[in-house]
Amino acid sequence: MSESELAVIKPEALKSYIWLQCFDGSIQQVEEEVAMFCPMICREIVKNGTGSSKNHAIVLPERVNPASLSLILDYCRFHQVPGRSNKERKSFDEKFVRIDTERLCELTSAADSLQLKPLVDLTSRALARIIEGKTPEEIRDIFHLPDDLTEEEKLEPLKNINDDPRIRLLNRLYAKKRKELQERQKLKDVQVQEEQRDERSLDEILCFINGDGGSGGGKASKNKKKNKRRKDHAKNPPKANPVPVNKVRFPCCFLLCFYVKNNQILRLIY
């Protein structure tokens, strides 16, 4: 090919490309010099020789989604160009991290998976500025984190290295709330003890109701009734019952039965 023909060829046609596959299966074609800016991709190209075609694309880690990959490639395209001044790079980086918190977290995770340390440091500093001076509750709201702390853990005293009067006041307030929490817990424990369920079985409860035993109190009341009957019996002995007309027992195996019929007494001796 002559020099005139080479001059006509566009610079883009001389570039070599690398195929990258995200975890969701989507494939992107990226300039090799841009992709090589990421150490993880560079290692896959050099060591394993992958990425040369669509069928042999480099499979990226799970945390690298298409949106994060697009941002990372924009970062690499800017920073891989030689001759950029520090002022230009700083201005680009400040604008680059002005995104919502969720995307910034995803970008940090993706950059860490690709071992792109400069971008990890940049996004980490941006996240640190977001949470600076925030309370744990505010940080949970920002990052949509679940509240897994107990009330006692939330009321733990804060460290006051510089003897800040605001922290002293806050710790006094926390101490008061901790005391109130302990008193409420004591009241709950007392209520639980008072409302303890009867652990006896159904059979034992039925026996107690029917008077077949069960509790010592039932036995004691029965004994009292028996003792009372005995005392009454001793004071007022019962009168002798008259001999029944129809049956009298005699020794020596004799039995006399009397039958009264028509005002006549019939005596039978056996």
GROMACS .gro file of C-alpha atoms in nm:
model
  270
    1MET     CA    1   0.000   0.000   0.000
    2SER     CA    2   0.140   0.336  -0.105
    3GLU     CA    3   0.191   0.633   0.126
    4SER     CA    4  -0.092   0.823  -0.045
    5GLU     CA    5  -0.331   0.536   0.026
    6LEU     CA    6  -0.220   0.521   0.389
    7ALA     CA    7  -0.287   0.892   0.423
    8VAL     CA    8  -0.645   0.841   0.310
    9ILE     CA    9  -0.709   0.571   0.575
   10LYS     CA   10  -0.873   0.715   0.885
   11PRO     CA   11  -0.688   0.679   1.218
   12GLU     CA   12  -0.983   0.483   1.364
   13ALA     CA   13  -0.928   0.208   1.107
   14LEU     CA   14  -0.576   0.150   1.236
   15LYS     CA   15  -0.690   0.096   1.595
   16SER     CA   16  -0.722  -0.252   1.740
   17TYR     CA   17  -1.024  -0.340   1.953
   18ILE     CA   18  -1.101  -0.565   2.249
   19TRP     CA   19  -1.431  -0.738   2.317
   20LEU     CA   20  -1.567  -0.713   2.673
   21GLN     CA   21  -1.865  -0.906   2.810
   22CYS     CA   22  -2.058  -0.792   3.117
   23PHE     CA   23  -2.218  -1.031   3.361
   24ASP     CA   24  -2.565  -0.979   3.204
   25GLY     CA   25  -2.433  -1.109   2.869
   26SER     CA   26  -2.404  -0.774   2.689
   27ILE     CA   27  -2.085  -0.732   2.481
   28GLN     CA   28  -1.901  -0.408   2.403
   29GLN     CA   29  -1.620  -0.339   2.160
   30VAL     CA   30  -1.355  -0.114   2.317
   31GLU     CA   31  -1.029   0.035   2.191
   32GLU     CA   32  -0.741  -0.181   2.308
   33GLU     CA   33  -0.534   0.112   2.441
   34VAL     CA   34  -0.833   0.224   2.649
   35ALA     CA   35  -0.913  -0.125   2.781
   36MET     CA   36  -0.547  -0.188   2.866
   37PHE     CA   37  -0.567   0.103   3.114
   38CYS     CA   38  -0.750  -0.137   3.350
   39PRO     CA   39  -0.502  -0.382   3.507
   40MET     CA   40  -0.752  -0.668   3.523
   41ILE     CA   41  -0.834  -0.642   3.150
   42CYS     CA   42  -0.465  -0.598   3.063
   43ARG     CA   43  -0.380  -0.920   3.250
   44GLU     CA   44  -0.651  -1.115   3.067
   45ILE     CA   45  -0.521  -0.994   2.728
   46VAL     CA   46  -0.154  -1.064   2.801
   47LYS     CA   47  -0.187  -1.390   2.996
   48ASN     CA   48  -0.488  -1.562   2.844
   49GLY     CA   49  -0.507  -1.394   2.504
   50THR     CA   50  -0.883  -1.341   2.533
   51GLY     CA   51  -1.084  -1.049   2.401
   52SER     CA   52  -0.964  -1.076   2.041
   53SER     CA   53  -1.310  -1.162   1.905
   54LYS     CA   54  -1.673  -1.156   2.000
   55ASN     CA   55  -1.672  -1.531   2.063
   56HIS     CA   56  -1.369  -1.499   2.293
   57ALA     CA   57  -1.470  -1.185   2.480
   58ILE     CA   58  -1.323  -1.106   2.819
   59VAL     CA   59  -1.585  -1.186   3.085
   60LEU     CA   60  -1.589  -0.904   3.340
   61PRO     CA   61  -1.665  -0.950   3.713
   62GLU     CA   62  -2.026  -0.954   3.831
   63ARG     CA   63  -2.006  -0.608   3.991
   64VAL     CA   64  -1.923  -0.445   3.656
   65ASN     CA   65  -2.258  -0.363   3.496
   66PRO     CA   66  -2.290  -0.188   3.154
   67ALA     CA   67  -2.358   0.155   3.309
   68SER     CA   68  -2.052   0.139   3.535
   69LEU     CA   69  -1.836   0.005   3.249
   70SER     CA   70  -1.936   0.300   3.031
   71LEU     CA   71  -1.827   0.547   3.301
   72ILE     CA   72  -1.500   0.362   3.358
   73LEU     CA   73  -1.418   0.367   2.988
   74ASP     CA   74  -1.482   0.744   2.977
   75TYR     CA   75  -1.241   0.784   3.268
   76CYS     CA   76  -0.979   0.569   3.092
   77ARG     CA   77  -1.015   0.752   2.758
   78PHE     CA   78  -0.938   1.082   2.923
   79HIS     CA   79  -0.652   0.969   3.149
   80GLN     CA   80  -0.473   0.744   2.898
   81VAL     CA   81  -0.404   1.037   2.669
   82PRO     CA   82  -0.050   1.164   2.738
   83GLY     CA   83   0.025   1.532   2.790
   84ARG     CA   84  -0.271   1.618   3.016
   85SER     CA   85  -0.191   1.879   3.281
   86ASN     CA   86  -0.267   1.818   3.646
   87LYS     CA   87  -0.517   2.103   3.640
   88GLU     CA   88  -0.707   1.941   3.353
   89ARG     CA   89  -0.709   1.605   3.525
   90LYS     CA   90  -0.829   1.756   3.854
   91SER     CA   91  -1.108   1.949   3.682
   92PHE     CA   92  -1.219   1.635   3.495
   93ASP     CA   93  -1.216   1.425   3.814
   94GLU     CA   94  -1.425   1.677   4.010
   95LYS     CA   95  -1.695   1.678   3.743
   96PHE     CA   96  -1.671   1.304   3.692
   97VAL     CA   97  -1.779   1.215   4.048
   98ARG     CA   98  -2.076   1.454   4.053
   99ILE     CA   99  -2.329   1.175   4.023
  100ASP     CA  100  -2.593   1.034   4.258
  101THR     CA  101  -2.480   0.828   4.555
  102GLU     CA  102  -2.612   0.496   4.425
  103ARG     CA  103  -2.423   0.524   4.095
  104LEU     CA  104  -2.113   0.641   4.280
  105CYS     CA  105  -2.120   0.328   4.500
  106GLU     CA  106  -2.164   0.105   4.195
  107LEU     CA  107  -1.877   0.282   4.020
  108THR     CA  108  -1.648   0.232   4.322
  109SER     CA  109  -1.729  -0.138   4.336
  110ALA     CA  110  -1.676  -0.184   3.961
  111ALA     CA  111  -1.345   0.004   3.963
  112ASP     CA  112  -1.226  -0.214   4.249
  113SER     CA  113  -1.318  -0.528   4.053
  114LEU     CA  114  -1.113  -0.406   3.756
  115GLN     CA  115  -0.825  -0.312   3.992
  116LEU     CA  116  -0.833   0.047   3.870
  117LYS     CA  117  -0.684   0.201   4.185
  118PRO     CA  118  -0.680   0.572   4.078
  119LEU     CA  119  -1.054   0.560   4.015
  120VAL     CA  120  -1.116   0.370   4.340
  121ASP     CA  121  -0.932   0.641   4.534
  122LEU     CA  122  -1.122   0.916   4.354
  123THR     CA  123  -1.468   0.770   4.420
  124SER     CA  124  -1.379   0.675   4.778
  125ARG     CA  125  -1.281   1.034   4.856
  126ALA     CA  126  -1.610   1.151   4.706
  127LEU     CA  127  -1.803   0.909   4.929
  128ALA     CA  128  -1.605   1.020   5.232
  129ARG     CA  129  -1.705   1.382   5.166
  130ILE     CA  130  -2.071   1.279   5.146
  131ILE     CA  131  -2.077   1.106   5.487
  132GLU     CA  132  -1.850   1.355   5.663
  133GLY     CA  133  -2.022   1.497   5.974
  134LYS     CA  134  -2.333   1.283   5.927
  135THR     CA  135  -2.497   1.082   6.204
  136PRO     CA  136  -2.536   0.703   6.168
  137GLU     CA  137  -2.909   0.750   6.098
  138GLU     CA  138  -2.837   1.002   5.821
  139ILE     CA  139  -2.575   0.770   5.667
  140ARG     CA  140  -2.828   0.486   5.665
  141ASP     CA  141  -3.079   0.710   5.489
  142ILE     CA  142  -2.821   0.819   5.229
  143PHE     CA  143  -2.715   0.464   5.140
  144HIS     CA  144  -3.053   0.299   5.210
  145LEU     CA  145  -2.902   0.071   5.475
  146PRO     CA  146  -3.120  -0.128   5.722
  147ASP     CA  147  -3.123  -0.019   6.084
  148ASP     CA  148  -2.974  -0.324   6.262
  149LEU     CA  149  -2.876  -0.153   6.590
  150THR     CA  150  -3.058  -0.211   6.917
  151GLU     CA  151  -3.177   0.077   7.136
  152GLU     CA  152  -2.891   0.014   7.379
  153GLU     CA  153  -2.631   0.031   7.100
  154LYS     CA  154  -2.777   0.357   6.971
  155LEU     CA  155  -2.747   0.512   7.317
  156GLU     CA  156  -2.383   0.421   7.376
  157PRO     CA  157  -2.174   0.725   7.484
  158LEU     CA  158  -1.974   0.902   7.214
  159LYS     CA  159  -1.600   0.958   7.234
  160ASN     CA  160  -1.518   1.315   7.327
  161ILE     CA  161  -1.146   1.357   7.260
  162ASN     CA  162  -1.156   1.736   7.231
  163ASP     CA  163  -1.397   1.779   7.525
  164ASP     CA  164  -1.667   1.926   7.303
  165PRO     CA  165  -1.954   2.062   7.520
  166ARG     CA  166  -2.209   1.951   7.261
  167ILE     CA  167  -2.091   1.590   7.288
  168ARG     CA  168  -2.096   1.613   7.669
  169LEU     CA  169  -2.455   1.732   7.657
  170LEU     CA  170  -2.547   1.457   7.413
  171ASN     CA  171  -2.385   1.190   7.631
  172ARG     CA  172  -2.583   1.314   7.934
  173LEU     CA  173  -2.899   1.288   7.729
  174TYR     CA  174  -2.803   0.936   7.619
  175ALA     CA  175  -2.740   0.837   7.982
  176LYS     CA  176  -3.087   0.960   8.081
  177LYS     CA  177  -3.248   0.766   7.797
  178ARG     CA  178  -3.052   0.453   7.891
  179LYS     CA  179  -3.184   0.477   8.247
  180GLU     CA  180  -3.542   0.517   8.123
  181LEU     CA  181  -3.494   0.217   7.896
  182GLN     CA  182  -3.370   0.003   8.185
  183GLU     CA  183  -3.668   0.103   8.401
  184ARG     CA  184  -3.910   0.014   8.121
  185GLN     CA  185  -3.739  -0.321   8.084
  186LYS     CA  186  -3.775  -0.390   8.458
  187LEU     CA  187  -4.148  -0.313   8.441
  188LYS     CA  188  -4.183  -0.550   8.147
  189ASP     CA  189  -4.005  -0.826   8.339
  190VAL     CA  190  -4.239  -0.779   8.637
  191GLN     CA  191  -4.545  -0.794   8.412
  192VAL     CA  192  -4.417  -1.109   8.248
  193GLN     CA  193  -4.368  -1.274   8.587
  194GLU     CA  194  -4.720  -1.174   8.697
  195GLU     CA  195  -4.877  -1.294   8.375
  196GLN     CA  196  -4.700  -1.628   8.366
  197ARG     CA  197  -4.922  -1.896   8.224
  198ASP     CA  198  -5.026  -2.203   8.427
  199GLU     CA  199  -4.786  -2.473   8.312
  200ARG     CA  200  -4.991  -2.762   8.450
  201SER     CA  201  -5.132  -3.010   8.204
  202LEU     CA  202  -5.503  -3.025   8.122
  203ASP     CA  203  -5.545  -3.349   8.318
  204GLU     CA  204  -5.391  -3.192   8.629
  205ILE     CA  205  -5.620  -2.889   8.604
  206LEU     CA  206  -5.928  -3.111   8.563
  207CYS     CA  207  -5.825  -3.319   8.863
  208PHE     CA  208  -5.788  -3.002   9.066
  209ILE     CA  209  -6.133  -2.879   8.962
  210ASN     CA  210  -6.299  -3.214   9.033
  211GLY     CA  211  -6.132  -3.240   9.373
  212ASP     CA  212  -5.926  -3.548   9.283
  213GLY     CA  213  -5.605  -3.391   9.401
  214GLY     CA  214  -5.379  -3.133   9.246
  215SER     CA  215  -5.278  -2.864   9.486
  216GLY     CA  216  -5.185  -2.872   9.850
  217GLY     CA  217  -5.449  -2.611   9.926
  218GLY     CA  218  -5.729  -2.846   9.818
  219LYS     CA  219  -5.598  -3.123  10.042
  220ALA     CA  220  -5.570  -2.885  10.335
  221SER     CA  221  -5.932  -2.772  10.297
  222LYS     CA  222  -6.047  -3.134  10.283
  223ASN     CA  223  -5.856  -3.217  10.603
  224LYS     CA  224  -6.014  -2.919  10.777
  225LYS     CA  225  -6.362  -3.039  10.683
  226LYS     CA  226  -6.286  -3.390  10.811
  227ASN     CA  227  -6.154  -3.256  11.141
  228LYS     CA  228  -6.462  -3.039  11.181
  229ARG     CA  229  -6.692  -3.337  11.124
  230ARG     CA  230  -6.501  -3.539  11.384
  231LYS     CA  231  -6.535  -3.261  11.645
  232ASP     CA  232  -6.907  -3.228  11.579
  233HIS     CA  233  -6.941  -3.603  11.606
  234ALA     CA  234  -6.765  -3.603  11.945
  235LYS     CA  235  -6.982  -3.324  12.087
  236ASN     CA  236  -7.313  -3.458  11.962
  237PRO     CA  237  -7.293  -3.835  11.938
  238PRO     CA  238  -7.558  -3.974  11.706
  239LYS     CA  239  -7.860  -4.149  11.857
  240ALA     CA  240  -7.879  -4.525  11.835
  241ASN     CA  241  -8.068  -4.625  11.532
  242PRO     CA  242  -8.364  -4.855  11.598
  243VAL     CA  243  -8.319  -5.212  11.492
  244PRO     CA  244  -8.457  -5.252  11.146
  245VAL     CA  245  -8.772  -5.451  11.136
  246ASN     CA  246  -8.680  -5.644  10.834
  247LYS     CA  247  -8.322  -5.761  10.915
  248VAL     CA  248  -8.127  -5.846  11.235
  249ARG     CA  249  -7.793  -6.022  11.252
  250PHE     CA  250  -7.733  -6.289  11.520
  251PRO     CA  251  -7.426  -6.491  11.602
  252CYS     CA  252  -7.400  -6.864  11.540
  253CYS     CA  253  -7.520  -6.816  11.186
  254PHE     CA  254  -7.883  -6.760  11.285
  255LEU     CA  255  -8.085  -6.518  11.085
  256LEU     CA  256  -8.420  -6.390  11.191
  257CYS     CA  257  -8.634  -6.208  10.950
  258PHE     CA  258  -8.954  -6.043  11.048
  259TYR     CA  259  -9.223  -5.967  10.802
  260VAL     CA  260  -9.516  -5.761  10.897
  261LYS     CA  261  -9.830  -5.848  10.711
  262ASN     CA  262 -10.189  -5.784  10.809
  263ASN     CA  263 -10.070  -5.686  11.162
  264GLN     CA  264  -9.936  -6.040  11.217
  265ILE     CA  265  -9.573  -6.131  11.280
  266LEU     CA  266  -9.440  -6.436  11.104
  267ARG     CA  267  -9.114  -6.568  11.235
  268LEU     CA  268  -8.887  -6.779  11.025
  269ILE     CA  269  -8.587  -6.947  11.171
  270TYR     CA  270  -8.306  -7.080  10.949
   0.00000   0.00000   0.00000
